[in-house]
């Protein structure tokens, strides 16, 4: 099943997204301000291979608002 994402705001005003999955699987976090844009046009916000299956992405609060999704093999 796809991972369940948890989002929070860090003390230094970054958005942090965390989830658990299989260890050593490469994930890329993608962002877009428009849900109608094809996924291949979304911008990469970060990548992680997760230690022990726990993945964390932290990135500056976007302006304007962005939608996010995970890309994985």
PDB file of C-alpha atoms in Angstrom:
ATOM      1  CA  UNK A   1       0.000   0.000   0.000  1.00  0.00           C
ATOM      2  CA  UNK A   2       1.112   3.595  -0.508  1.00  0.00           C
ATOM      3  CA  UNK A   3       2.622   5.311   2.527  1.00  0.00           C
ATOM      4  CA  UNK A   4       0.568   7.600   4.748  1.00  0.00           C
ATOM      5  CA  UNK A   5       2.157  11.061   4.920  1.00  0.00           C
ATOM      6  CA  UNK A   6       2.328  13.177   8.055  1.00  0.00           C
ATOM      7  CA  UNK A   7       2.968  16.904   7.589  1.00  0.00           C
ATOM      8  CA  UNK A   8       4.052  19.418  10.223  1.00  0.00           C
ATOM      9  CA  UNK A   9       5.590  22.872  10.479  1.00  0.00           C
ATOM     10  CA  UNK A  10       9.065  23.024  12.020  1.00  0.00           C
ATOM     11  CA  UNK A  11      10.289  25.709  14.440  1.00  0.00           C
ATOM     12  CA  UNK A  12      12.203  27.375  11.596  1.00  0.00           C
ATOM     13  CA  UNK A  13       9.018  27.521   9.450  1.00  0.00           C
ATOM     14  CA  UNK A  14       9.791  24.638   7.123  1.00  0.00           C
ATOM     15  CA  UNK A  15       7.232  22.072   6.069  1.00  0.00           C
ATOM     16  CA  UNK A  16       8.257  18.591   7.188  1.00  0.00           C
ATOM     17  CA  UNK A  17       6.732  15.485   5.647  1.00  0.00           C
ATOM     18  CA  UNK A  18       7.367  12.066   7.197  1.00  0.00           C
ATOM     19  CA  UNK A  19       6.295   8.521   6.403  1.00  0.00           C
ATOM     20  CA  UNK A  20       7.362   4.902   6.831  1.00  0.00           C
ATOM     21  CA  UNK A  21       7.989   2.480   3.980  1.00  0.00           C
ATOM     22  CA  UNK A  22      10.480  -0.142   2.881  1.00  0.00           C
ATOM     23  CA  UNK A  23      14.085   0.758   3.783  1.00  0.00           C
ATOM     24  CA  UNK A  24      16.488   1.953   1.082  1.00  0.00           C
ATOM     25  CA  UNK A  25      13.788   2.729  -1.482  1.00  0.00           C
ATOM     26  CA  UNK A  26      14.354   6.047  -3.256  1.00  0.00           C
ATOM     27  CA  UNK A  27      11.488   8.555  -3.028  1.00  0.00           C
ATOM     28  CA  UNK A  28      11.271  12.019  -4.590  1.00  0.00           C
ATOM     29  CA  UNK A  29       8.889  14.653  -3.253  1.00  0.00           C
ATOM     30  CA  UNK A  30       7.290  16.671  -6.079  1.00  0.00           C
ATOM     31  CA  UNK A  31       5.422  19.982  -5.820  1.00  0.00           C
ATOM     32  CA  UNK A  32       3.092  22.019  -8.032  1.00  0.00           C
ATOM     33  CA  UNK A  33       0.796  25.005  -7.588  1.00  0.00           C
ATOM     34  CA  UNK A  34      -1.661  23.495 -10.090  1.00  0.00           C
ATOM     35  CA  UNK A  35      -3.202  20.011  -9.774  1.00  0.00           C
ATOM     36  CA  UNK A  36      -4.052  19.995 -13.501  1.00  0.00           C
ATOM     37  CA  UNK A  37      -0.384  20.062 -14.564  1.00  0.00           C
ATOM     38  CA  UNK A  38       0.879  16.586 -15.612  1.00  0.00           C
ATOM     39  CA  UNK A  39       3.108  14.935 -12.988  1.00  0.00           C
ATOM     40  CA  UNK A  40       6.131  15.027 -15.294  1.00  0.00           C
ATOM     41  CA  UNK A  41       5.964  18.837 -15.040  1.00  0.00           C
ATOM     42  CA  UNK A  42       5.887  18.981 -11.221  1.00  0.00           C
ATOM     43  CA  UNK A  43       9.078  20.320  -9.616  1.00  0.00           C
ATOM     44  CA  UNK A  44      11.276  18.122  -7.381  1.00  0.00           C
ATOM     45  CA  UNK A  45      11.336  19.410  -3.791  1.00  0.00           C
ATOM     46  CA  UNK A  46      13.741  16.796  -2.445  1.00  0.00           C
ATOM     47  CA  UNK A  47      14.801  13.152  -2.451  1.00  0.00           C
ATOM     48  CA  UNK A  48      15.367  10.599   0.293  1.00  0.00           C
ATOM     49  CA  UNK A  49      16.288   6.945   0.563  1.00  0.00           C
ATOM     50  CA  UNK A  50      15.105   6.674   4.172  1.00  0.00           C
ATOM     51  CA  UNK A  51      17.039   5.243   7.077  1.00  0.00           C
ATOM     52  CA  UNK A  52      15.512   2.046   8.439  1.00  0.00           C
ATOM     53  CA  UNK A  53      12.370   2.724   6.401  1.00  0.00           C
ATOM     54  CA  UNK A  54      11.615   6.134   7.974  1.00  0.00           C
ATOM     55  CA  UNK A  55      11.587   9.007   5.485  1.00  0.00           C
ATOM     56  CA  UNK A  56      11.709  12.734   6.238  1.00  0.00           C
ATOM     57  CA  UNK A  57      11.530  15.645   3.827  1.00  0.00           C
ATOM     58  CA  UNK A  58      11.846  19.250   5.017  1.00  0.00           C
ATOM     59  CA  UNK A  59      11.593  22.237   2.702  1.00  0.00           C
ATOM     60  CA  UNK A  60      10.904  25.987   2.983  1.00  0.00           C
ATOM     61  CA  UNK A  61       7.262  27.030   3.156  1.00  0.00           C
ATOM     62  CA  UNK A  62       6.378  27.662  -0.489  1.00  0.00           C
ATOM     63  CA  UNK A  63       4.784  30.819  -1.747  1.00  0.00           C
ATOM     64  CA  UNK A  64       2.400  30.450  -3.437  1.00  0.00           C
ATOM     65  CA  UNK A  65       0.839  27.336  -1.910  1.00  0.00           C
ATOM     66  CA  UNK A  66       1.953  24.007  -3.426  1.00  0.00           C
ATOM     67  CA  UNK A  67       0.438  20.573  -3.653  1.00  0.00           C
ATOM     68  CA  UNK A  68       2.845  17.698  -3.026  1.00  0.00           C
ATOM     69  CA  UNK A  69       3.060  14.065  -4.038  1.00  0.00           C
ATOM     70  CA  UNK A  70       5.601  11.256  -3.808  1.00  0.00           C
ATOM     71  CA  UNK A  71       7.318   9.656  -6.780  1.00  0.00           C
ATOM     72  CA  UNK A  72       8.843   6.241  -6.302  1.00  0.00           C
ATOM     73  CA  UNK A  73       9.864   3.337  -8.560  1.00  0.00           C
TER      74      UNK A  73
END
